[in-house]
Short mmCIF file of C-alpha atoms in Angstrom, two decimals:
data_model
loop_
_atom_site.label_atom_id
_atom_site.label_comp_id
_atom_site.label_asym_id
_atom_site.label_seq_id
_atom_site.Cartn_x
_atom_site.Cartn_y
_atom_site.Cartn_z
CA MET A 622 43.06 -42.87 -1.47
CA SER A 623 40.90 -39.19 -1.24
CA LYS A 624 37.90 -38.94 -2.33
CA LYS A 625 35.92 -35.95 -4.25
CA THR A 626 32.72 -34.42 -4.78
CA THR A 627 30.63 -31.34 -5.59
CA ILE A 628 27.80 -30.53 -3.48
CA LYS A 629 24.97 -28.16 -5.93
CA VAL A 630 23.52 -25.57 -3.37
CA LEU A 631 20.02 -24.02 -5.59
CA TYR A 632 19.07 -21.11 -3.95
CA THR A 633 15.90 -18.10 -4.30
CA SER A 634 15.67 -14.93 -2.98
CA ASP A 635 12.91 -12.05 -2.96
CA VAL A 636 10.97 -14.37 -5.24
CA HIS A 637 8.09 -12.27 -3.77
CA GLY A 638 4.83 -13.51 -4.71
CA ASN A 639 5.66 -14.33 -8.45
CA ALA A 640 5.03 -17.98 -8.64
CA MET A 641 3.05 -17.96 -12.48
CA PRO A 642 4.97 -17.14 -15.30
CA ILE A 643 3.04 -13.72 -15.55
CA LEU A 644 2.49 -10.17 -15.79
CA TYR A 645 -0.38 -9.74 -13.88
CA GLY A 646 0.07 -6.32 -14.87
CA THR A 647 -0.65 -6.82 -18.57
CA ASN A 648 -1.09 -10.76 -18.16
CA GLU A 649 1.42 -11.10 -20.62
CA PRO A 650 3.37 -14.54 -20.37
CA THR A 651 7.35 -13.91 -18.76
CA ASN A 652 9.96 -15.24 -17.61
CA LEU A 653 10.10 -15.65 -13.98
CA GLY A 654 8.40 -17.34 -11.15
CA LEU A 655 9.10 -20.45 -9.23
CA ALA A 656 6.66 -22.83 -11.36
CA LYS A 657 9.47 -22.49 -14.40
CA TYR A 658 12.56 -22.56 -11.49
CA ALA A 659 9.81 -25.44 -9.89
CA SER A 660 10.95 -27.28 -13.41
CA ILE A 661 14.88 -26.49 -13.80
CA VAL A 662 15.43 -27.83 -9.55
CA LYS A 663 14.29 -31.32 -11.17
CA ALA A 664 16.34 -31.26 -13.90
CA VAL A 665 19.43 -30.46 -11.61
CA ARG A 666 18.60 -33.13 -9.09
CA ASN A 667 18.03 -35.62 -12.32
CA LYS A 668 21.97 -35.12 -13.16
CA ASN A 669 23.39 -34.66 -9.74
CA GLU A 670 23.74 -36.32 -6.64
CA ASN A 671 23.59 -33.99 -3.74
CA VAL A 672 22.07 -30.65 -4.45
CA LEU A 673 20.58 -28.72 -2.32
CA VAL A 674 17.87 -26.43 -2.87
CA LEU A 675 17.66 -23.35 -0.37
CA ASP A 676 14.90 -19.67 -0.47
CA ASN A 677 16.46 -16.32 1.26
CA GLY A 678 12.98 -14.93 2.42
CA ASP A 679 10.90 -12.38 1.33
CA LEU A 680 8.44 -15.27 0.20
CA ILE A 681 5.28 -14.54 0.35
CA GLN A 682 4.88 -11.32 -0.60
CA GLY A 683 4.85 -9.07 -4.02
CA THR A 684 1.67 -10.36 -6.05
CA PRO A 685 -2.17 -10.13 -7.09
CA LEU A 686 -1.65 -13.60 -6.78
CA MET A 687 -0.86 -13.20 -2.49
CA THR A 688 -2.87 -10.12 -2.43
CA HIS A 689 -6.02 -11.86 -3.26
CA TYR A 690 -5.22 -14.83 -1.08
CA VAL A 691 -5.32 -13.32 1.96
CA LYS A 692 -7.62 -11.39 1.37
CA GLU A 693 -10.03 -14.43 0.42
CA HIS A 694 -7.79 -17.05 0.85
CA THR A 695 -6.83 -17.65 3.65
CA ASP A 696 -8.05 -21.08 4.83
CA LYS A 697 -6.49 -22.54 1.90
CA GLU A 698 -2.37 -23.31 2.23
CA ASN A 699 0.09 -20.57 1.51
CA PRO A 700 0.44 -20.83 -2.38
CA MET A 701 4.35 -19.67 -1.90
CA VAL A 702 4.61 -22.19 0.38
CA GLY A 703 3.19 -25.64 -1.36
CA ILE A 704 4.88 -24.77 -4.32
CA LEU A 705 8.48 -24.84 -1.90
CA ASN A 706 7.28 -27.46 -0.75
CA ARG A 707 6.46 -29.85 -3.97
CA ILE A 708 10.20 -28.64 -5.12
CA GLY A 709 11.57 -29.86 -1.67
CA VAL A 710 13.17 -26.96 -0.28
CA GLU A 711 15.61 -27.68 2.63
CA ALA A 712 15.45 -24.32 4.40
CA GLY A 713 14.03 -20.95 4.03
CA VAL A 714 15.29 -17.81 6.07
CA ILE A 715 12.48 -14.58 7.28
CA GLY A 716 12.38 -11.93 4.70
CA ASN A 717 11.12 -8.43 5.87
CA HIS A 718 8.63 -8.77 3.61
CA GLU A 719 7.47 -11.81 5.42
CA PHE A 720 5.73 -9.90 8.23
CA ASN A 721 3.71 -7.06 5.70
CA PHE A 722 0.47 -8.99 6.39
CA GLY A 723 0.56 -10.04 9.58
CA LYS A 724 2.09 -12.20 11.88
CA GLU A 725 -1.24 -15.11 11.39
CA VAL A 726 -0.77 -15.21 8.07
CA LEU A 727 3.36 -15.85 8.90
CA HIS A 728 2.55 -18.20 11.25
CA ASP A 729 0.68 -20.17 9.18
CA ALA A 730 2.68 -20.53 6.02
CA ILE A 731 5.47 -21.55 8.70
CA ASN A 732 2.91 -24.31 10.24
CA SER A 733 2.76 -25.67 6.51
CA SER A 734 6.22 -25.70 5.52
CA SER A 735 7.48 -28.78 4.71
CA TYR A 736 10.90 -27.21 6.06
CA PRO A 737 12.31 -25.15 8.96
CA TRP A 738 12.60 -21.68 8.88
CA LEU A 739 15.67 -20.16 9.90
CA SER A 740 15.92 -16.75 11.12
CA ALA A 741 18.62 -16.97 14.38
CA ASN A 742 18.32 -13.07 15.37
CA LEU A 743 14.71 -12.82 15.50
CA VAL A 744 14.36 -13.88 19.11
CA ASN A 745 12.02 -14.01 22.00
CA GLU A 746 11.45 -12.02 25.15
CA HIS A 747 14.08 -15.51 26.69
CA GLY A 748 16.15 -14.83 24.03
CA GLU A 749 15.69 -17.95 21.87
CA PRO A 750 14.76 -17.81 18.38
CA TYR A 751 11.34 -17.40 17.48
CA PHE A 752 10.79 -19.21 14.44
CA GLY A 753 12.35 -22.14 16.23
CA LYS A 754 15.34 -22.84 14.12
CA PRO A 755 18.23 -21.07 13.71
CA TYR A 756 20.23 -23.78 11.61
CA ILE A 757 20.33 -26.86 10.14
CA THR A 758 23.15 -29.35 8.95
CA LYS A 759 22.61 -31.63 6.41
CA ARG A 760 24.78 -35.14 5.91
CA PHE A 761 25.01 -36.18 2.55
CA PRO A 762 25.27 -39.84 1.75
CA ASN A 763 28.56 -41.41 2.16
CA GLY A 764 30.10 -37.48 1.64
CA PRO A 765 30.41 -33.87 3.41
CA LYS A 766 28.20 -32.34 5.89
CA VAL A 767 27.19 -29.30 5.16
CA ALA A 768 25.45 -26.75 7.97
CA ILE A 769 23.08 -23.83 7.08
CA VAL A 770 22.56 -21.51 9.10
CA GLY A 771 19.78 -17.60 8.91
CA VAL A 772 19.96 -14.36 10.03
CA THR A 773 17.55 -11.53 8.85
CA THR A 774 18.10 -7.95 8.61
CA HIS A 775 17.69 -6.16 11.82
CA TYR A 776 16.79 -3.28 10.74
CA ILE A 777 12.63 -4.36 10.38
CA PRO A 778 11.14 -2.41 13.01
CA ASN A 779 11.93 0.69 10.78
CA TRP A 780 9.49 0.22 8.29
CA GLU A 781 6.61 -2.41 9.73
CA SER A 782 3.75 -2.19 11.41
CA PRO A 783 4.48 -2.29 15.53
CA SER A 784 1.78 -5.11 15.58
CA HIS A 785 3.03 -7.55 12.59
CA ILE A 786 6.18 -7.70 15.32
CA ALA A 787 4.92 -7.51 18.72
CA GLY A 788 6.91 -10.34 20.32
CA ILE A 789 9.36 -10.30 18.31
CA LYS A 790 12.99 -9.13 19.35
CA PHE A 791 15.72 -7.90 16.24
CA LYS A 792 19.14 -8.23 17.46
CA ASP A 793 21.89 -6.97 14.87
CA ALA A 794 22.52 -10.11 12.51
CA LEU A 795 26.46 -9.88 12.73
CA THR A 796 26.73 -10.05 15.93
CA THR A 797 24.32 -12.53 15.92
CA LEU A 798 25.28 -14.59 12.90
CA LYS A 799 29.39 -14.55 14.68
CA GLN A 800 28.24 -16.60 17.24
CA TRP A 801 26.14 -18.82 15.92
CA VAL A 802 29.30 -19.45 13.60
CA GLU A 803 31.50 -20.15 16.35
CA PHE A 804 28.48 -22.37 17.53
CA ILE A 805 28.15 -24.95 14.96
CA ARG A 806 31.99 -24.27 13.49
CA GLU A 807 32.79 -26.42 17.18
CA GLU A 808 29.45 -28.91 18.04
CA GLU A 809 28.71 -29.85 14.51
CA GLN A 810 32.19 -29.30 13.02
CA PRO A 811 30.82 -28.94 9.98
CA ASP A 812 32.98 -29.64 6.18
CA VAL A 813 31.03 -26.80 4.57
CA LEU A 814 28.92 -23.79 6.47
CA ILE A 815 26.40 -21.91 4.12
CA ALA A 816 25.52 -18.27 6.29
CA MET A 817 22.01 -17.41 4.56
CA TYR A 818 21.49 -13.78 5.13
CA HIS A 819 17.94 -11.62 4.03
CA GLY A 820 19.93 -8.35 4.18
CA GLY A 821 22.84 -7.72 1.46
CA ILE A 822 26.08 -5.74 0.60
CA GLU A 823 27.04 -2.53 2.01
CA ARG A 824 30.03 -1.84 0.34
CA ASP A 825 31.49 -3.01 -2.97
CA MET A 826 32.93 -5.98 -2.79
CA GLU A 827 37.11 -5.23 -4.86
CA THR A 828 37.55 -1.22 -2.81
CA GLY A 829 35.86 -2.11 0.59
CA GLU A 830 34.00 1.69 -0.51
CA PRO A 831 30.54 2.12 1.27
CA THR A 832 27.71 1.50 -1.23
CA GLU A 833 24.99 2.97 0.25
CA VAL A 834 24.12 4.75 3.94
CA LEU A 835 25.72 2.01 6.65
CA THR A 836 23.27 1.65 8.57
CA GLY A 837 23.32 -1.93 9.23
CA GLU A 838 19.96 -2.37 7.30
CA ASN A 839 22.74 -4.59 5.37
CA GLN A 840 25.58 -6.04 6.81
CA GLY A 841 26.84 -8.88 4.32
CA TYR A 842 30.25 -7.28 3.68
CA ALA A 843 31.54 -7.12 7.20
CA MET A 844 30.20 -10.40 8.16
CA CYS A 845 32.50 -11.60 5.51
CA GLN A 846 35.56 -9.74 6.74
CA GLU A 847 34.78 -9.78 10.66
CA ILE A 848 33.75 -13.78 10.62
CA GLU A 849 35.64 -17.01 10.77
CA GLY A 850 34.42 -19.61 9.79
CA ILE A 851 32.11 -18.76 6.16
CA ASP A 852 32.42 -20.85 3.34
CA ILE A 853 29.21 -19.00 1.46
CA LEU A 854 27.58 -16.34 2.15
CA LEU A 855 23.76 -16.07 0.35
CA THR A 856 22.40 -12.47 0.44
CA GLY A 857 19.44 -10.93 -0.61
CA HIS A 858 16.80 -7.94 0.46
CA GLN A 859 18.67 -5.77 -2.19
CA HIS A 860 17.25 -6.65 -5.68
CA ARG A 861 20.83 -7.33 -7.43
CA ILE A 862 22.57 -9.84 -9.42
CA LEU A 863 26.69 -10.72 -7.56
CA THR A 864 28.86 -13.38 -7.25
CA GLY A 865 32.37 -12.80 -6.03
CA GLU A 866 34.56 -12.96 -2.65
CA ILE A 867 34.81 -11.01 0.47
CA ASN A 868 37.88 -11.85 2.60
CA GLY A 869 37.99 -16.06 0.58
CA VAL A 870 33.58 -15.95 1.12
CA LEU A 871 31.81 -16.79 -1.92
CA VAL A 872 29.17 -14.14 -2.20
CA ALA A 873 26.25 -14.75 -4.26
CA GLN A 874 22.64 -12.90 -4.51
CA PRO A 875 19.87 -13.43 -7.25
CA GLY A 876 18.22 -10.28 -7.53
CA ASN A 877 14.08 -10.22 -7.01
CA ASN A 878 10.73 -12.13 -8.54
CA CYS A 879 12.43 -14.82 -9.13
CA ILE A 880 13.96 -13.96 -12.54
CA MET A 881 16.92 -15.37 -11.95
CA TYR A 882 18.26 -17.70 -9.58
CA GLY A 883 21.48 -18.49 -8.04
CA ASP A 884 23.69 -21.65 -8.65
CA ILE A 885 26.43 -22.78 -6.77
CA ASP A 886 29.40 -25.70 -6.73
CA ILE A 887 31.73 -26.47 -4.15
CA GLU A 888 34.18 -29.22 -4.61
CA LEU A 889 35.29 -31.19 -1.57
CA GLU A 890 38.50 -33.48 -1.30
CA SER A 891 38.60 -35.71 1.53
CA SER A 892 41.67 -36.57 3.73
CA ASP A 893 42.43 -38.91 6.85
CA GLY A 894 38.02 -38.78 6.95
CA LYS A 895 37.86 -35.18 6.45
CA TRP A 896 36.92 -33.29 3.93
CA TYR A 897 37.62 -29.93 2.94
CA VAL A 898 36.61 -28.05 0.32
CA THR A 899 38.99 -27.20 -2.93
CA HIS A 900 37.02 -24.71 -4.52
CA LYS A 901 34.30 -22.37 -4.58
CA ASN A 902 31.96 -21.17 -7.91
CA ALA A 903 28.44 -19.38 -7.78
CA GLU A 904 26.51 -17.98 -10.68
CA ILE A 905 23.45 -16.23 -11.72
CA ILE A 906 21.36 -17.85 -14.36
CA PRO A 907 17.78 -16.67 -15.45
CA VAL A 908 14.98 -18.84 -15.63
CA GLY A 909 14.72 -18.68 -18.55
CA ASP A 910 12.11 -19.77 -21.67
CA VAL A 911 12.57 -23.23 -19.65
CA GLN A 912 8.83 -24.95 -19.40
CA ALA A 913 6.87 -24.19 -16.13
CA ASP A 914 5.99 -27.63 -14.28
CA GLN A 915 3.09 -29.04 -14.94
CA GLU A 916 2.59 -30.17 -11.69
CA ILE A 917 2.48 -26.69 -9.54
CA LEU A 918 0.60 -25.73 -12.83
CA ASP A 919 -2.37 -28.01 -12.23
CA TYR A 920 -1.38 -27.02 -7.93
CA MET A 921 -1.38 -23.62 -8.95
CA THR A 922 -5.24 -23.59 -10.62
CA GLU A 923 -7.53 -22.97 -8.95
CA ILE A 924 -6.00 -19.63 -6.86
CA GLU A 925 -5.30 -19.17 -10.32
CA GLU A 926 -8.24 -18.71 -11.64
CA SER A 927 -9.69 -16.69 -8.30
CA THR A 928 -7.02 -14.57 -8.75
CA GLN A 929 -7.59 -13.31 -12.42
CA LYS A 930 -11.51 -13.39 -11.79
CA TRP A 931 -10.95 -11.27 -8.84
CA LEU A 932 -8.41 -8.77 -10.81
CA ASP A 933 -10.76 -8.38 -14.27
CA GLN A 934 -13.59 -6.68 -11.70
CA PRO A 935 -14.03 -2.95 -13.00
CA ILE A 936 -14.12 -0.82 -10.49
CA GLY A 937 -14.38 2.58 -11.47
CA GLU A 938 -14.26 5.26 -14.18
CA ILE A 939 -11.37 8.01 -14.72
CA LYS A 940 -13.29 11.24 -16.42
CA GLY A 941 -10.34 12.51 -18.79
CA ASP A 942 -6.35 10.92 -18.16
CA MET A 943 -4.39 9.48 -15.48
CA THR A 944 -1.83 7.75 -17.20
CA ILE A 945 1.29 8.23 -16.36
CA ASN A 946 3.65 8.03 -19.34
CA ASP A 947 7.23 9.33 -18.11
CA PRO A 948 7.46 8.46 -14.39
CA PHE A 949 10.58 11.18 -13.84
CA GLU A 950 7.61 13.93 -15.40
CA ALA A 951 5.42 12.63 -12.68
CA ARG A 952 7.42 12.95 -9.82
CA VAL A 953 8.53 16.09 -11.06
CA PHE A 954 5.14 18.14 -11.89
CA LYS A 955 2.32 16.92 -10.25
CA HIS A 956 0.26 14.05 -12.09
CA ALA A 957 -3.53 13.33 -12.16
CA PHE A 958 -2.83 9.84 -10.87
CA VAL A 959 -0.47 10.89 -7.25
CA GLN A 960 -3.60 13.25 -6.78
CA PHE A 961 -6.12 10.77 -6.96
CA VAL A 962 -3.91 8.70 -4.35
CA GLN A 963 -3.43 12.18 -2.15
CA ASP A 964 -7.27 11.83 -2.56
CA VAL A 965 -7.80 8.84 -0.87
CA GLN A 966 -5.33 9.38 2.03
CA LEU A 967 -7.13 12.65 2.67
CA ASP A 968 -10.49 10.67 2.59
CA ALA A 969 -9.67 7.98 4.32
CA SER A 970 -7.56 9.75 7.12
CA ALA A 971 -9.67 13.22 7.42
CA ALA A 972 -5.80 14.94 8.48
CA PRO A 973 -5.25 18.48 6.18
CA ILE A 974 -1.61 16.51 4.82
CA SER A 975 -1.13 13.53 2.93
CA VAL A 976 2.59 12.21 1.85
CA THR A 977 2.59 9.48 -1.13
CA ALA A 978 4.99 8.59 -3.79
CA LEU A 979 5.18 6.66 -6.96
CA LEU A 980 5.53 3.48 -5.84
CA ASN A 981 7.68 2.28 -9.01
CA ASN A 982 8.92 3.05 -12.75
CA GLU A 983 6.63 0.28 -13.96
CA SER A 984 3.31 2.68 -12.92
CA LYS A 985 0.66 3.44 -15.48
CA GLY A 986 -1.53 5.25 -13.98
CA PHE A 987 -5.65 4.80 -14.53
CA GLY A 988 -7.18 4.10 -17.91
CA SER A 989 -10.82 5.32 -19.18
CA VAL A 990 -11.94 1.63 -16.85
CA VAL A 991 -10.36 0.93 -13.46
CA THR A 992 -10.25 -3.15 -12.44
CA MET A 993 -8.87 -4.51 -9.41
CA ARG A 994 -5.86 -5.66 -11.51
CA ASP A 995 -5.18 -1.67 -12.61
CA ILE A 996 -5.52 -1.09 -8.41
CA VAL A 997 -3.00 -3.41 -7.63
CA SER A 998 -0.57 -3.15 -10.25
CA ASN A 999 0.02 0.68 -9.06
CA TYR A 1000 -0.19 0.38 -5.75
CA MET A 1001 2.06 -3.07 -5.33
CA TYR A 1002 1.92 -3.00 -1.91
CA PRO A 1003 0.05 -4.01 1.60
CA ASN A 1004 0.26 -0.71 2.97
CA THR A 1005 -1.75 0.57 5.65
CA LEU A 1006 -1.95 4.33 6.30
CA VAL A 1007 -1.62 6.09 10.18
CA VAL A 1008 -1.87 9.49 10.05
CA LEU A 1009 1.44 11.62 12.82
CA ALA A 1010 1.48 14.92 14.88
CA LEU A 1011 4.50 16.75 13.02
CA THR A 1012 5.84 19.52 13.44
CA GLY A 1013 6.36 22.28 11.26
CA LYS A 1014 10.13 21.37 11.22
CA ASP A 1015 9.54 17.90 11.16
CA ILE A 1016 8.15 18.41 8.19
CA LYS A 1017 11.10 21.17 6.63
CA LEU A 1018 13.23 18.14 7.23
CA ALA A 1019 11.33 15.77 5.16
CA LEU A 1020 11.22 17.77 2.73
CA GLU A 1021 14.76 18.44 2.13
CA LYS A 1022 15.17 14.74 2.45
CA ASN A 1023 12.83 14.41 -0.61
CA ALA A 1024 15.12 17.42 -2.50
CA GLU A 1025 17.76 14.19 -2.08
CA TYR A 1026 16.08 12.60 -5.10
CA PHE A 1027 17.48 15.02 -7.15
CA VAL A 1028 20.49 16.26 -8.51
CA LEU A 1029 21.86 18.00 -11.37
CA ASP A 1030 23.94 16.45 -14.66
CA GLU A 1031 26.44 17.93 -16.88
CA ASP A 1032 24.36 20.00 -18.48
CA GLY A 1033 22.53 21.49 -15.50
CA THR A 1034 19.22 19.81 -16.39
CA ILE A 1035 17.26 17.73 -13.25
CA THR A 1036 17.59 14.01 -12.58
CA VAL A 1037 17.45 11.19 -10.62
CA ASN A 1038 20.60 11.21 -7.82
CA PRO A 1039 22.41 7.93 -9.31
CA THR A 1040 22.01 6.94 -5.01
CA TYR A 1041 18.64 6.10 -5.69
CA ILE A 1042 18.87 3.84 -8.40
CA ARG A 1043 22.18 1.98 -7.39
CA PRO A 1044 22.98 -0.74 -6.09
CA LYS A 1045 19.37 -0.62 -5.19
CA PRO A 1046 16.07 1.41 -7.58
CA GLN A 1047 14.30 3.83 -4.70
CA HIS A 1048 11.82 5.36 -6.71
CA TYR A 1049 9.28 4.62 -3.69
CA ASN A 1050 11.80 6.47 -1.58
CA TYR A 1051 10.73 10.15 -2.86
CA ASP A 1052 7.87 11.35 -1.33
CA MET A 1053 4.97 14.48 -2.66
CA TRP A 1054 3.34 15.90 -0.49
CA GLU A 1055 -0.10 17.15 -0.70
CA GLY A 1056 -2.19 19.92 2.14
CA ILE A 1057 1.11 22.42 1.81
CA ASN A 1058 2.67 24.15 -1.20
CA TYR A 1059 6.77 24.22 -1.50
CA THR A 1060 9.53 24.80 -3.77
CA ILE A 1061 12.42 22.76 -4.35
CA ASN A 1062 15.24 24.62 -6.20
CA VAL A 1063 17.64 21.61 -6.71
CA SER A 1064 20.42 24.06 -7.79
CA LYS A 1065 20.84 24.26 -3.91
CA PRO A 1066 22.70 22.10 -1.90
CA PHE A 1067 21.50 19.10 -0.17
CA GLY A 1068 19.71 20.81 3.41
CA SER A 1069 19.17 23.93 2.19
CA ARG A 1070 17.19 23.28 -1.28
CA VAL A 1071 13.55 23.76 -0.10
CA GLU A 1072 11.92 27.15 -0.35
CA GLU A 1073 8.35 28.80 0.14
CA ILE A 1074 6.88 26.13 2.64
CA SER A 1075 2.82 27.61 3.16
CA TYR A 1076 0.16 25.95 5.03
CA GLN A 1077 -3.79 27.40 4.19
CA GLY A 1078 -2.19 30.16 2.69
CA LYS A 1079 0.39 31.43 5.02
CA PRO A 1080 3.96 30.71 6.06
CA LEU A 1081 3.91 26.69 8.09
CA GLU A 1082 5.47 27.61 11.09
CA GLU A 1083 8.10 25.27 12.26
CA SER A 1084 7.66 24.92 16.22
CA ASN A 1085 3.30 23.91 15.48
CA THR A 1086 1.76 20.84 15.25
CA TYR A 1087 0.26 19.54 11.89
CA HIS A 1088 -1.59 16.34 11.14
CA VAL A 1089 -0.04 14.32 8.54
CA VAL A 1090 -1.23 10.53 6.91
CA MET A 1091 0.97 8.50 5.64
CA ASN A 1092 1.52 4.68 4.91
CA ASN A 1093 2.48 3.10 7.88
CA TYR A 1094 6.91 2.23 6.18
CA ARG A 1095 7.04 5.74 5.75
CA ALA A 1096 4.98 6.28 9.78
CA THR A 1097 8.06 4.12 10.94
CA GLY A 1098 11.41 5.90 9.57
CA GLY A 1099 10.93 3.72 6.26
CA GLY A 1100 13.28 5.01 3.77
CA ASN A 1101 15.89 6.76 6.68
CA TYR A 1102 13.24 9.55 7.84
CA ASP A 1103 13.86 9.75 10.75
CA MET A 1104 12.00 12.50 11.62
CA PHE A 1105 8.60 10.43 11.66
CA LYS A 1106 9.97 7.98 13.76
CA ASN A 1107 8.80 8.12 17.15
CA LYS A 1108 5.61 10.31 16.69
CA PRO A 1109 2.82 10.74 18.11
CA VAL A 1110 0.65 8.27 16.61
CA ILE A 1111 -2.89 10.54 16.35
CA GLN A 1112 -4.58 7.30 13.49
CA GLU A 1113 -4.26 4.20 12.20
CA ILE A 1114 -6.34 2.88 9.74
CA GLN A 1115 -6.31 -0.94 9.19
CA LYS A 1116 -7.49 -1.39 6.07
CA ASP A 1117 -4.82 -1.52 3.22
CA MET A 1118 -4.52 0.77 0.56
CA VAL A 1119 -6.19 -1.38 -2.15
CA GLU A 1120 -9.37 -1.85 0.42
CA LEU A 1121 -8.98 1.68 0.37
CA ILE A 1122 -8.96 3.01 -3.20
CA SER A 1123 -11.72 0.28 -3.84
CA ALA A 1124 -14.13 2.11 -1.27
CA TYR A 1125 -12.58 5.52 -2.92
CA PHE A 1126 -13.93 3.95 -6.53
CA GLU A 1127 -17.55 2.69 -4.51
CA LYS A 1128 -17.82 6.37 -2.76
CA HIS A 1129 -17.28 7.90 -6.29
CA LYS A 1130 -18.19 5.85 -9.63
CA ILE A 1131 -16.19 8.63 -12.29
CA VAL A 1132 -13.40 10.01 -10.91
CA THR A 1133 -12.58 13.10 -12.39
CA ALA A 1134 -9.01 13.39 -12.96
CA GLN A 1135 -7.71 17.00 -11.51
CA VAL A 1136 -4.66 18.11 -10.78
CA ASN A 1137 -3.86 20.61 -8.30
CA PRO A 1138 -0.25 22.53 -8.38
CA ASN A 1139 1.49 22.54 -4.65
CA PHE A 1140 4.84 22.34 -5.79
CA ILE A 1141 7.20 23.71 -7.94
CA VAL A 1142 11.04 21.56 -8.66
CA LYS A 1143 13.17 23.83 -10.66
CA ALA A 1144 16.66 24.03 -11.22
#
């Protein structure tokens, strides 16, 4: 007589430090975060016998809470890990942002976890998984055996500071996953194989048409097409919300910031002593207005109070207007807040040329009184600065890359290139430059849009070398700025931008909002 059972998988991805159900920029309550998710997990476990709870990476970075933790409280347990320990997560995956605070913070997080962090393709010099287990198995009581294998996008060396990833080799995620799936199927003979991939889907799931430049950063579609033996592929990294099937593999991605979570049901039936998958279904569900779990809130009390006190510290004053009302206009026309960031970078590095970006469309700039909350809300990444030696040709190539951010709509009006919005917003990959003058003509074709580049009143010389300061993400070629890869490093500034902005206000208690109109974007 056959038996039937159902396994329910709950998973998060790209939580990015969101523990509490608030927006730190305004302190307004909102429906996101692990404290709410914990209540959902408890309710699901009360109703279901076979539940598997997983996290797909980019857990420990992304909010002022975690910035403050790293600056002041690393003697204590990493709060994101502490919450997942209390939730009872079975396994996690290493995400690319796990490296942002350096290896020591990451190792501390892993060592304090009651669950394994899986990443089969991040290996040491001997080819062994650097962070321990590449996969785990779980046998449900009187039921099926499930194997979970994890891999991470191998594109991380294109973004991360070399010191943060020293000693780690990043093997191709697709190739490595294929090898491990074959091994697990043969050696473990699981009834269900779940692949967790901190990476995304590079093609339209129905048509197979590329949805991005195929760099190898995201390989989820190819994994489904080229690897036999995967039942479910849990993805992330792109911050997309999707479910579907590719070549019979159930695929999901639950967005970011723990606004939503993945809920997967796997129905099985036993025959001849073996379990067979009969049906698979995935939903992406908002955490919604569920009450936050009191145990988690109590656990977070001390670090949260410390974070709020830190955020409310006044740091400096602004004379004039440095608020951002329209992020698109702040990219087309030089904005006082962007000018301020450039001035901070130039001051910290003494370089003559600076590159920065308005990091997202939620940045509001600064009001008349600036607090730490304002700084971390506008500069949410723990970037450090690097000064590179670039040729004029490198600069010209980078400016042409920037110019691809714009297109003309049907009316001939300048607007944002849709590829910078979908499948993932990438406004942070449009840079603005300081120390040179230039014009972008959007009516011209890609690759020939930049006009009249000058430096100190003279035309930029392609063969000359110039010192340029930028954040560490861009300096390693992040955002497909290949012209910056492997260029001579003149200086590395180890303090992150939050520290550098704070230090700038210590030197200049009152900063005047001003603009050097050194670039033009025209149709």
